[in-house]
Coordinates of C-alpha atoms in Angstrom, one line a residue:
Chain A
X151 CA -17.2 166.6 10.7
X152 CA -15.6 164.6 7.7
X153 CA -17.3 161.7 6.7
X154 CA -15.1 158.3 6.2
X155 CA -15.7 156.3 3.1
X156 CA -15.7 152.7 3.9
X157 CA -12.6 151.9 4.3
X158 CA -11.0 149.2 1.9
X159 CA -9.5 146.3 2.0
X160 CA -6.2 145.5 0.0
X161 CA -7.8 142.5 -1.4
X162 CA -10.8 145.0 -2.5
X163 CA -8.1 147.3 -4.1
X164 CA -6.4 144.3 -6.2
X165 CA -9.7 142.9 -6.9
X166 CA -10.9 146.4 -8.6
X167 CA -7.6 146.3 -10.6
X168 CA -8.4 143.0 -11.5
X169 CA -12.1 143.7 -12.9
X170 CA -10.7 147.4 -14.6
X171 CA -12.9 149.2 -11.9
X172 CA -9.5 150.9 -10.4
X173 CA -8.9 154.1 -11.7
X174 CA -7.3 156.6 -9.0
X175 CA -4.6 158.7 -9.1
X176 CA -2.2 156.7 -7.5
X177 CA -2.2 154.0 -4.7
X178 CA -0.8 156.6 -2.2
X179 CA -2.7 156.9 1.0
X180 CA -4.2 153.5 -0.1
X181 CA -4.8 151.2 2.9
X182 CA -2.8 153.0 5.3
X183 CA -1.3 150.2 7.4
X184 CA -0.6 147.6 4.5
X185 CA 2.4 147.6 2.2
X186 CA 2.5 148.8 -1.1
X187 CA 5.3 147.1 -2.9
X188 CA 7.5 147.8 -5.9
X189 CA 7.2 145.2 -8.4
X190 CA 9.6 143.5 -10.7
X191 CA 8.8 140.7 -13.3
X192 CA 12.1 139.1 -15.2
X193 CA 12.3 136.0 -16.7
X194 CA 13.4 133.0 -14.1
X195 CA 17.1 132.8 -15.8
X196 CA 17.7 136.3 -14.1
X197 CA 16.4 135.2 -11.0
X198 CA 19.5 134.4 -9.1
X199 CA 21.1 137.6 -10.6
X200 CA 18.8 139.8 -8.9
X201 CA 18.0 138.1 -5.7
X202 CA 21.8 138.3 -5.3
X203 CA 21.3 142.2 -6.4
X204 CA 19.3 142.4 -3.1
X205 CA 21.2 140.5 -1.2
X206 CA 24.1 142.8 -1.4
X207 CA 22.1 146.2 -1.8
X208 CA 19.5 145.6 0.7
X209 CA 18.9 149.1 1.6
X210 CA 17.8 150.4 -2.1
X211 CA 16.8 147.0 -2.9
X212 CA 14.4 145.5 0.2
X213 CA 13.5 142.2 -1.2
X214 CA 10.0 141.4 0.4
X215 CA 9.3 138.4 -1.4
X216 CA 8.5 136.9 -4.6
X217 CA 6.2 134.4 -6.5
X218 CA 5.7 131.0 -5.8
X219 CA 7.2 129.1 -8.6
X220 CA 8.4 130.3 -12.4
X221 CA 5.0 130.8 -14.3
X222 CA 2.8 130.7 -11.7
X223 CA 1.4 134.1 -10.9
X224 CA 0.4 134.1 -7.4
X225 CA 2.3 135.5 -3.7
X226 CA 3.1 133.7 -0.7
X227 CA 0.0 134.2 1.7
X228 CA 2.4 136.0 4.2
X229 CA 2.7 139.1 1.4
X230 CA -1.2 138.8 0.1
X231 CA -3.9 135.7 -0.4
X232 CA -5.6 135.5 -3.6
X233 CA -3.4 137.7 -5.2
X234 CA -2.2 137.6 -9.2
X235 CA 0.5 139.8 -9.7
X236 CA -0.7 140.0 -13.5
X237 CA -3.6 141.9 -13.0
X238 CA -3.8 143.6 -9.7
X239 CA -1.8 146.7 -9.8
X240 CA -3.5 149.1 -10.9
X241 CA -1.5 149.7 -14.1
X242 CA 2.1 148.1 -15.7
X243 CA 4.7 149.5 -17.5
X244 CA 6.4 147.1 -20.4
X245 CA 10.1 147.1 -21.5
X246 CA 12.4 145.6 -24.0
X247 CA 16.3 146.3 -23.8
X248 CA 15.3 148.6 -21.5
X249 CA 13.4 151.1 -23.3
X250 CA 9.3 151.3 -22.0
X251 CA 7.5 150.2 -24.8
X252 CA 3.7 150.1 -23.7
X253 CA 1.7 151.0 -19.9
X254 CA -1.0 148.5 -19.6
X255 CA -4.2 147.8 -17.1
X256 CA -2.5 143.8 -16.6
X257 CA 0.5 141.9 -18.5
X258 CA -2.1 138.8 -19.2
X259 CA -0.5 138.9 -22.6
X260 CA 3.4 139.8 -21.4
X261 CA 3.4 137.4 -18.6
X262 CA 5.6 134.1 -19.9
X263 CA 5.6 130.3 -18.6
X264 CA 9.4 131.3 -16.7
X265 CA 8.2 134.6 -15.5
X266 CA 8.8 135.2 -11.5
X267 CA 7.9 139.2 -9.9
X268 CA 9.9 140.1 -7.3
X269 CA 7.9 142.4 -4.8
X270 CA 10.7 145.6 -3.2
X271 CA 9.5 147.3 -0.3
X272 CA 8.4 151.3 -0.3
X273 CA 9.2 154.2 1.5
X274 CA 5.1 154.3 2.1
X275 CA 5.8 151.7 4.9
X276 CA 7.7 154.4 7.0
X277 CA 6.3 157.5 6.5
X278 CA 3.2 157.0 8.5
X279 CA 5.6 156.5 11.7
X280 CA 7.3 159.7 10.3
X281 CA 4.2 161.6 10.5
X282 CA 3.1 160.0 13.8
X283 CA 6.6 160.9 15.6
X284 CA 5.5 165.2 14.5
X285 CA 7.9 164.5 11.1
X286 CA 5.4 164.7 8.5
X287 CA 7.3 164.7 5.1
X288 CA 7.3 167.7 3.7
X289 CA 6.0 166.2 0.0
X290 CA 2.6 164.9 1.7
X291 CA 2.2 168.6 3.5
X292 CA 2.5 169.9 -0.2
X293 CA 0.4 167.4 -1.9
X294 CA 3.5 166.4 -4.5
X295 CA 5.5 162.9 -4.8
X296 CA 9.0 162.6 -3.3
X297 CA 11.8 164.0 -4.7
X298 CA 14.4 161.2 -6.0
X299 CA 17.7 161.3 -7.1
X300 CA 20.0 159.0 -9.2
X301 CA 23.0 159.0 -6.7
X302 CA 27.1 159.0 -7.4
X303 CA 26.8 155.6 -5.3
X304 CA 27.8 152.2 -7.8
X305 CA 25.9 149.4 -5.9
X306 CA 27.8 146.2 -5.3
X307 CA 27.7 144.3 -8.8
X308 CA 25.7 141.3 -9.1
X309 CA 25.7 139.3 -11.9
X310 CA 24.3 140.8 -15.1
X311 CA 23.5 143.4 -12.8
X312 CA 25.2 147.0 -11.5
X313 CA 24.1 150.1 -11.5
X314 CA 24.0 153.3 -9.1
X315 CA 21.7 153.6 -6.0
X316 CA 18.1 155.8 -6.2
X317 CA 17.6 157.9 -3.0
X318 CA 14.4 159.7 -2.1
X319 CA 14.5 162.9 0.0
X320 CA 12.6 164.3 2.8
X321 CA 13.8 167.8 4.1
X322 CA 14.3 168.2 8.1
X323 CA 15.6 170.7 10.9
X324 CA 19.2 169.7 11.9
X325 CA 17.7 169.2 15.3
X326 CA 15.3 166.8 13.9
X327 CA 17.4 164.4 12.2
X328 CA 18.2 162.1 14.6
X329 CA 14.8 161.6 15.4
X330 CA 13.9 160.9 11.8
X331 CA 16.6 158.6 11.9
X332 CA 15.2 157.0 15.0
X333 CA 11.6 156.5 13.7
X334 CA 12.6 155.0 10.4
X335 CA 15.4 152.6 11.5
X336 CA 13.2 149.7 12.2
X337 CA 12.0 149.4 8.7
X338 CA 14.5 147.3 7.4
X339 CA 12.2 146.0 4.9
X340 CA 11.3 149.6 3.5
X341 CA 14.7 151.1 3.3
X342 CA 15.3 151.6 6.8
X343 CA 17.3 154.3 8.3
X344 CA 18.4 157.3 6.1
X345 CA 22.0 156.5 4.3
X346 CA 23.0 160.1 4.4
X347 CA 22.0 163.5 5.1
X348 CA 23.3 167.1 5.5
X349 CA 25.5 169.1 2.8
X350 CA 28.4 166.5 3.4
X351 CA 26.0 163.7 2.7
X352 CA 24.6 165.1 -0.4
X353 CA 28.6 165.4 -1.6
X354 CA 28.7 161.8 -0.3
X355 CA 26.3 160.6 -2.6
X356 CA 27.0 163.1 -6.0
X357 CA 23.7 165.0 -5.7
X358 CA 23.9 168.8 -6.2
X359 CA 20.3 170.2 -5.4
X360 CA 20.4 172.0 -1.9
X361 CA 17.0 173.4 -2.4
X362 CA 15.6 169.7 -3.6
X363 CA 14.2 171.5 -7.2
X364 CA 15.9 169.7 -9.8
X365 CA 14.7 165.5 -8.8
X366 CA 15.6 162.9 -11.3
X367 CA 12.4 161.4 -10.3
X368 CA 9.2 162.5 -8.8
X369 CA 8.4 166.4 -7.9
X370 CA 10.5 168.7 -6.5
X371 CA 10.2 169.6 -3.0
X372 CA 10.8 172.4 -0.9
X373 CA 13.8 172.6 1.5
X374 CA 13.1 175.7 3.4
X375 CA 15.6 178.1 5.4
X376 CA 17.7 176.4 8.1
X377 CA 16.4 172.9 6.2
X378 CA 19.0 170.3 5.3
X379 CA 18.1 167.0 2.7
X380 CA 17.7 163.3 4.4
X381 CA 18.2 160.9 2.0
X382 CA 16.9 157.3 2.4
X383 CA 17.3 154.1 0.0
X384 CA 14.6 154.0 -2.6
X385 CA 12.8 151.3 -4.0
X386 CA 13.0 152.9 -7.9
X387 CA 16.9 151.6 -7.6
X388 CA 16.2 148.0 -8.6
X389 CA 14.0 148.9 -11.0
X390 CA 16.1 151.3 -13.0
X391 CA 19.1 148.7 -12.5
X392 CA 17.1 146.4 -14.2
X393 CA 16.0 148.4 -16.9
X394 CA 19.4 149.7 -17.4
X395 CA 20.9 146.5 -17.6
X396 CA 19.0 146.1 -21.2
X397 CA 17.8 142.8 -21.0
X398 CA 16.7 141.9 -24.2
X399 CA 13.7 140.3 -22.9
X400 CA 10.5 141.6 -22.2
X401 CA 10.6 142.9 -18.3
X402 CA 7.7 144.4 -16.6
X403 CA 7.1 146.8 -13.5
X404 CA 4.4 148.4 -11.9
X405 CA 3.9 152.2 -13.2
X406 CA 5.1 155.0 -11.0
X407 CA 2.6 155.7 -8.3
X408 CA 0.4 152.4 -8.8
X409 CA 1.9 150.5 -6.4
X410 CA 0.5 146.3 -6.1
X411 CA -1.0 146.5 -2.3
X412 CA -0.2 143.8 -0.1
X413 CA -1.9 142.5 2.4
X414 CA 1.3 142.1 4.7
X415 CA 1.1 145.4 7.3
X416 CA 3.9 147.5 7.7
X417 CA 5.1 146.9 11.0
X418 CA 5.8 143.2 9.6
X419 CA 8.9 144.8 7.1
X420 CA 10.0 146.0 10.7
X421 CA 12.7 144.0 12.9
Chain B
X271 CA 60.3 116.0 -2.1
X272 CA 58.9 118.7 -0.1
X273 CA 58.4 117.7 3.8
X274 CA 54.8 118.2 5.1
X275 CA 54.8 119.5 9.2
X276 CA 51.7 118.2 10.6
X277 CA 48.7 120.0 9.6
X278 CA 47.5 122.2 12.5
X279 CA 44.0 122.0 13.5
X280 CA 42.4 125.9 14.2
X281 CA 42.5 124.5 17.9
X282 CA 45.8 124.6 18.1
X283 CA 46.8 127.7 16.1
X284 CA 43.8 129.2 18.9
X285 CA 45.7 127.6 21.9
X286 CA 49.4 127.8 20.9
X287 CA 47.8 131.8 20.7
X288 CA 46.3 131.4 24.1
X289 CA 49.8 130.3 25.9
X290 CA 52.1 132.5 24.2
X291 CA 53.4 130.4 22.1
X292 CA 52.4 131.3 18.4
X293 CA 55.3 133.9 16.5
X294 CA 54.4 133.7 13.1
X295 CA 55.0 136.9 11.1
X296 CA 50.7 136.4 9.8
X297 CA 48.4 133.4 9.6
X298 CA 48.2 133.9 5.9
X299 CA 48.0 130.3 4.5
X300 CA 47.3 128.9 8.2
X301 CA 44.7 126.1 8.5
X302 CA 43.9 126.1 4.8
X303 CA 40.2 125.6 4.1
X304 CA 38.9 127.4 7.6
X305 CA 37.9 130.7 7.6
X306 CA 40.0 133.4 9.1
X307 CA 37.9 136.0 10.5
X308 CA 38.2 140.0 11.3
X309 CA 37.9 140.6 15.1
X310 CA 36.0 143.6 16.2
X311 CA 35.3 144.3 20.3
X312 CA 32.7 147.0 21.1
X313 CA 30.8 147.8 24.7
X314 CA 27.5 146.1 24.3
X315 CA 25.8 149.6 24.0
X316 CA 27.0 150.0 20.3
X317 CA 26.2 146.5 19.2
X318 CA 22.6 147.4 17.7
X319 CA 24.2 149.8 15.7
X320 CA 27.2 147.7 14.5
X321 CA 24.8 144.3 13.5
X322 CA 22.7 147.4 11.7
X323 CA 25.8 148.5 10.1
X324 CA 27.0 145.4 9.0
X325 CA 23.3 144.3 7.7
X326 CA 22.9 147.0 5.7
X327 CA 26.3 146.9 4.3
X328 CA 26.7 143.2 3.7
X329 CA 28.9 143.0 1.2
X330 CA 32.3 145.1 2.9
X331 CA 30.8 143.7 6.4
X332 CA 29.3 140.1 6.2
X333 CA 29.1 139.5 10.0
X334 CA 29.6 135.6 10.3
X335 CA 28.5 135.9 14.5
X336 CA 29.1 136.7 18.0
X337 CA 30.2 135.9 21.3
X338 CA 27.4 134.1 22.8
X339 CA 26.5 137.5 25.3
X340 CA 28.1 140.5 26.5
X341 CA 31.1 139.6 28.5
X342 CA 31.7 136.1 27.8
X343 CA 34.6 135.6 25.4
X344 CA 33.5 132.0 24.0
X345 CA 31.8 131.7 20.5
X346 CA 28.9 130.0 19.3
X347 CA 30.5 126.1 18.3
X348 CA 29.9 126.4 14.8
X349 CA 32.0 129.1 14.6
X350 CA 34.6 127.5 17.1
X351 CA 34.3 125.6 20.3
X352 CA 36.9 126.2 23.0
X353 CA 37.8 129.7 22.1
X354 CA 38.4 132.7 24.0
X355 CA 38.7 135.9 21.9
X356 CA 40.5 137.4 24.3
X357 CA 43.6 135.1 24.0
X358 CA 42.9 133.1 20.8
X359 CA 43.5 135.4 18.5
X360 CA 47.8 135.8 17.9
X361 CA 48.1 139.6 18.2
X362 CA 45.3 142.5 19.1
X363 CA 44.9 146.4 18.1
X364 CA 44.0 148.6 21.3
X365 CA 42.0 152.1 20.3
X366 CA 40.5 154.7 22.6
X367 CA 39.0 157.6 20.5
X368 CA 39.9 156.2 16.9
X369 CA 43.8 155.8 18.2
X370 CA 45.9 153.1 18.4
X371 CA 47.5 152.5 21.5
X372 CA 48.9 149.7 21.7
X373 CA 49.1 146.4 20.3
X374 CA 48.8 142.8 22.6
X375 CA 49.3 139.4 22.8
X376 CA 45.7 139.2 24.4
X377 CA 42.9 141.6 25.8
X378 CA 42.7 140.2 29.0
X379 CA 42.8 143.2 30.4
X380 CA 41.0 145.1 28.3
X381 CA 38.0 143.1 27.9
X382 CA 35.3 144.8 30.0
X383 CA 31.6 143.0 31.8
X384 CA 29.6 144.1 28.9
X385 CA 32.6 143.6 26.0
X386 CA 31.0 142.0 23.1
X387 CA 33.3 140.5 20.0
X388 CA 32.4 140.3 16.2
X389 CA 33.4 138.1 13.4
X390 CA 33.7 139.4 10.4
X391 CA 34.5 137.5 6.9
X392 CA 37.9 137.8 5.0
X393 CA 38.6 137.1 1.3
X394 CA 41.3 134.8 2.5
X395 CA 38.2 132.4 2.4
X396 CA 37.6 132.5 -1.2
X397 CA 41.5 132.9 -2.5
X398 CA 42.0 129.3 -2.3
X399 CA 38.9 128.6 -4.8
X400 CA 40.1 131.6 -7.8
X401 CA 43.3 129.4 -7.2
X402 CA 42.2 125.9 -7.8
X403 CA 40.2 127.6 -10.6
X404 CA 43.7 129.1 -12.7
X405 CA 43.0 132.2 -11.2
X406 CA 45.9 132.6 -8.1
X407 CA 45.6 136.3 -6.7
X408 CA 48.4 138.5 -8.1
X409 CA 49.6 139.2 -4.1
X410 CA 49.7 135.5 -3.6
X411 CA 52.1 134.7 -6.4
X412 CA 54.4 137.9 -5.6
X413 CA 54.6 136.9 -1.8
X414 CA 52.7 140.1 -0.7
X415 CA 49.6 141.0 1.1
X416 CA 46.6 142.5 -0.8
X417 CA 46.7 145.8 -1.8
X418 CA 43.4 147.6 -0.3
X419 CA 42.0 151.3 -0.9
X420 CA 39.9 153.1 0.7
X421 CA 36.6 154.0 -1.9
X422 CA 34.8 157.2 -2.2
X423 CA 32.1 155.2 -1.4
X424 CA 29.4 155.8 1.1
X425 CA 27.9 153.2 3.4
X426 CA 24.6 153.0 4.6
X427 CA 24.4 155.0 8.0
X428 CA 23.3 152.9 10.8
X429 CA 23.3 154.6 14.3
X430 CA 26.9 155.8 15.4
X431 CA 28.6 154.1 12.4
X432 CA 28.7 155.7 9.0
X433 CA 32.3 155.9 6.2
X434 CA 33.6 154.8 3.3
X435 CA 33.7 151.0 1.8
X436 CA 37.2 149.8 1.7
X437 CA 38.2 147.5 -1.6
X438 CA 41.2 144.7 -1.9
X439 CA 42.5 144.9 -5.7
X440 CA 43.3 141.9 -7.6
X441 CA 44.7 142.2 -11.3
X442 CA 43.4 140.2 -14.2
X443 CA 42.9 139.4 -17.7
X444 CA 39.7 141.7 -18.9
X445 CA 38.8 137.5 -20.4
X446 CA 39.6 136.5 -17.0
X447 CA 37.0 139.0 -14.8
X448 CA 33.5 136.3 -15.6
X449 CA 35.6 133.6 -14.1
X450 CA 36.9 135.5 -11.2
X451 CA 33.6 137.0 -10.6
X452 CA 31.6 133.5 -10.9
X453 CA 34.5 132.1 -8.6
X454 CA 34.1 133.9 -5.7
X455 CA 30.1 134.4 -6.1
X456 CA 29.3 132.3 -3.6
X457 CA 31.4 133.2 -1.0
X458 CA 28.5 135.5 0.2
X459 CA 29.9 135.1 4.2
X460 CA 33.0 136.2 2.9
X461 CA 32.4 139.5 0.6
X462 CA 31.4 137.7 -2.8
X463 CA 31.7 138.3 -5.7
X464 CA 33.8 141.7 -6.8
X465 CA 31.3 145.2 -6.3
X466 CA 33.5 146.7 -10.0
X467 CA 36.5 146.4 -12.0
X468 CA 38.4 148.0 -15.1
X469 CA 38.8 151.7 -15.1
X470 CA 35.3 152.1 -15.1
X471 CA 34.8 150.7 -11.7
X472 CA 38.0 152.6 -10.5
X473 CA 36.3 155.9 -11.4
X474 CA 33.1 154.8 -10.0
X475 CA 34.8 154.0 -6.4
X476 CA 37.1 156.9 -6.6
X477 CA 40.2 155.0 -7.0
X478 CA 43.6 156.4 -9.2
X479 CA 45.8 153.6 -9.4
X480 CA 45.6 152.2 -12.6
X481 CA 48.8 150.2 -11.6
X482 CA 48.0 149.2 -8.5
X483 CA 51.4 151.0 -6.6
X484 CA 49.8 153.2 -4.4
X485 CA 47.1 151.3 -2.1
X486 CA 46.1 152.8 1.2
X487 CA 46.5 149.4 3.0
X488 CA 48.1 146.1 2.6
X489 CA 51.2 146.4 -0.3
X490 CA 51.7 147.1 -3.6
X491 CA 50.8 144.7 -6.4
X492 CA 51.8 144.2 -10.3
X493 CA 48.9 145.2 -12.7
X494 CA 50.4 143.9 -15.8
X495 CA 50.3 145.0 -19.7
X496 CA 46.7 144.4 -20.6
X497 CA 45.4 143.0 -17.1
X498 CA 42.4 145.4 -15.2
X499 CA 42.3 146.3 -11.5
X500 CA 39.3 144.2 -10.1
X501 CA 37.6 145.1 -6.4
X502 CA 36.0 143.1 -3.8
X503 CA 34.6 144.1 -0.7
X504 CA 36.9 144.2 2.3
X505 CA 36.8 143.5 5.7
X506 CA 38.8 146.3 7.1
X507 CA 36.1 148.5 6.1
X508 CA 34.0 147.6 9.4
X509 CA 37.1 148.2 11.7
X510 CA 38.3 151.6 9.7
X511 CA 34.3 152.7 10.3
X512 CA 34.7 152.0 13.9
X513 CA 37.9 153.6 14.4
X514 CA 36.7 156.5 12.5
X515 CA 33.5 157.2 14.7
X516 CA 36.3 158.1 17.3
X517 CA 34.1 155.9 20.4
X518 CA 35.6 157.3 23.5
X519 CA 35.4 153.7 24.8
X520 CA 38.3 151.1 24.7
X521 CA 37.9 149.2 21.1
X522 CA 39.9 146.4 20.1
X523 CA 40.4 144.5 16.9
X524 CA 42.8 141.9 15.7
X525 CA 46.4 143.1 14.3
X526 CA 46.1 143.3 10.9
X527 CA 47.0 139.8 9.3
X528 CA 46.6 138.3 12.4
X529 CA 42.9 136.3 12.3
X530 CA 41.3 134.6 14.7
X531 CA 41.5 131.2 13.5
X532 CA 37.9 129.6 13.0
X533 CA 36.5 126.1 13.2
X534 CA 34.3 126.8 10.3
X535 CA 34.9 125.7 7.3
X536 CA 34.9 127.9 3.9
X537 CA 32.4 126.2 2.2
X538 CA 30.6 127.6 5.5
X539 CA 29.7 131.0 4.2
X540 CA 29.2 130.3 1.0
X541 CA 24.9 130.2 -0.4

């Protein structure tokens, strides 16, 4: 018989970032149930820019939501109550003209009187429906993070922003694609429905790793005999957009793995 | 002194279409300042699919509506009252398994109990604004339709529909491209702003036409000494998607250059 810790809240998750009492891993497996969101902080002249960038990428770049007003540091209630996006994931990373320059426990000191963060959805949201419907991805049954890949794929251009969509990838049975299609559709606010899959969709979309061993991002994975790759949108593409757009202001994002947890639940990114 | 006919309203382009009595060779400068919109027919069992298709590629496929529900031809009024898309629209495309077979004066026949019609956006909607701002389209000027390529460019997958983008060309000064760009930004009903330009967005969308002689739809343009190719979204791409997923069922579209004429204004898909 296991024994289940008490379970915790997201507010008690952003709270222990808050004080410095956070210091796991990674946010994954965090409050099953409750989004984990990517998060972006620019300064409000870019705003437009990148709201746009969503607009017309919406399947790398889910736009869940952002913060109330330039300066002010706090979410719509809808995404999380009491929350300040300064200090409550559970570590930050800091760049100027796009080059990381310091990974910090809060951007207190970064954090400017025009800053907005812009929270993307997560592939988190979608994977325990893929486990639930028998798909289990194959980087949780191996204890690794998902395999991504800078794709061939130029997104549509937004003002100071362009760039080339991120996909993750989750290895399946032919057989079983449809149904991992089928599970995932309705998360339109986490990337929804694969974008391609198969040999021809790895052409499609520039990536030359059959065997899902050499990832741009993340670990590699393990694509086993009779396997093909299913690639899905990934949150990591407005980030890396962003930073490769070398602003030459300070922008800040949440570091790989320590996602800010929201209270929203991820049915709610769902149509 | 040039002579002005009497401006036609979009109601009577639609009913002049409706009896039979509307021969003109395209409705290319046709009730200036409404939008003209790409006509798509589908049985109502693909329509998840194709509003999934069209909202995760908004940018080649901004959907601007609907008939009001499966197998009633009239549209919601402020798209355009009194209109039957089976008749309103001057000439129609008939395809059974991604063929054409033949091409109508109306789909009366055609049109099926559970037939549903989509709208789709057309640049035609922001031409008129890059020429009030100095920036008349190349095709214009020359008397020719747009030049359009199909990309190397993946969609999003949604459901039965998955291709390529498809891309209208127009040429301009490399110190032209920020006006162009902020001219037809808002236009987001109606493809936006350009997704690349210059032979770096050529190259990105798989395109080798420097000149612009060789497009894969529409006609030829002039790329001039000194001027860059520069690529918007394009509403065939929705149509060439459809016709490519070879549906056994009856599909119709309108005949190229021949809209349905809306009520709605321009200024009505723009943010």
């Amino acid at each position: 018989m296991t024994v289940t810790p008490r379970r915790l809240t997201p507010l008690d998750v952003r709270l222990a970032c808050r004080a410095g009492n956070w210091d796991a891993a990674s946010t994954a497996g965090v409050c099953a149930g409750h989004v984990q969101a990517n998060l972006i902080v620019l300064p409000a002249k870019y705003a437009a820019d990148f709201r746009a960038l969503c607009a017309r990428n919406p399947v790398p770049c889910p736009l869940l939501g952002e913060t109330v007003a330039p300066g002010d540091p706090s979410l719509p209630a809808r995404l999380a109550k009491d929350c300040d996006v300064r200090t409550d994931a559970p570590a930050y990373n800091v760049f100027v003209g796009g080059k990381l320059v310091a990974t910090k426990s809060n951007i207190l000191d970064e954090w400017q009187d025009d800053s907005i963060a812009f929270l993307i959805g997560c592939s988190f949201s979608f994977e325990a429906a893929l486990a639930a419907g028998g798909l289990t991805p194959r980087q949780i049954e191996i204890s690794r993070n998902v395999p991504m890949y800078k794709t061939s794929v130029p997104l549509s251009a937004a003002g100071v922003f362009s760039g080339r969509m991120v996909v993750s990838m989750r290895p399946y049975l032919p057989s079983q694609v449809e149904r991992a299609r089928d599970l995932t559709r309705p998360f339109v606010g986490a990337h929804g429905e694969p974008v391609a899959w198969g040999a021809e969709g790895a052409a499609a979309l520039g990536i030359d790793d059959a065997l899902g061993e050499r990832p741009d991002f993340g670990e590699a994975s393990e694509v086993r005999e009779g396997e093909v790759p299913v690639y899905w949108g990934c949150g990591v593409t407005p980030a890396n957009v962003v930073m490769d757009s070398k602003l030459p202001e300070c922008i800040m994002g949440h570091a790989p793995g320590h996602m800010l947890v929201l209270d929203m639940r991820d049915e709610e990114v769902c149509v």
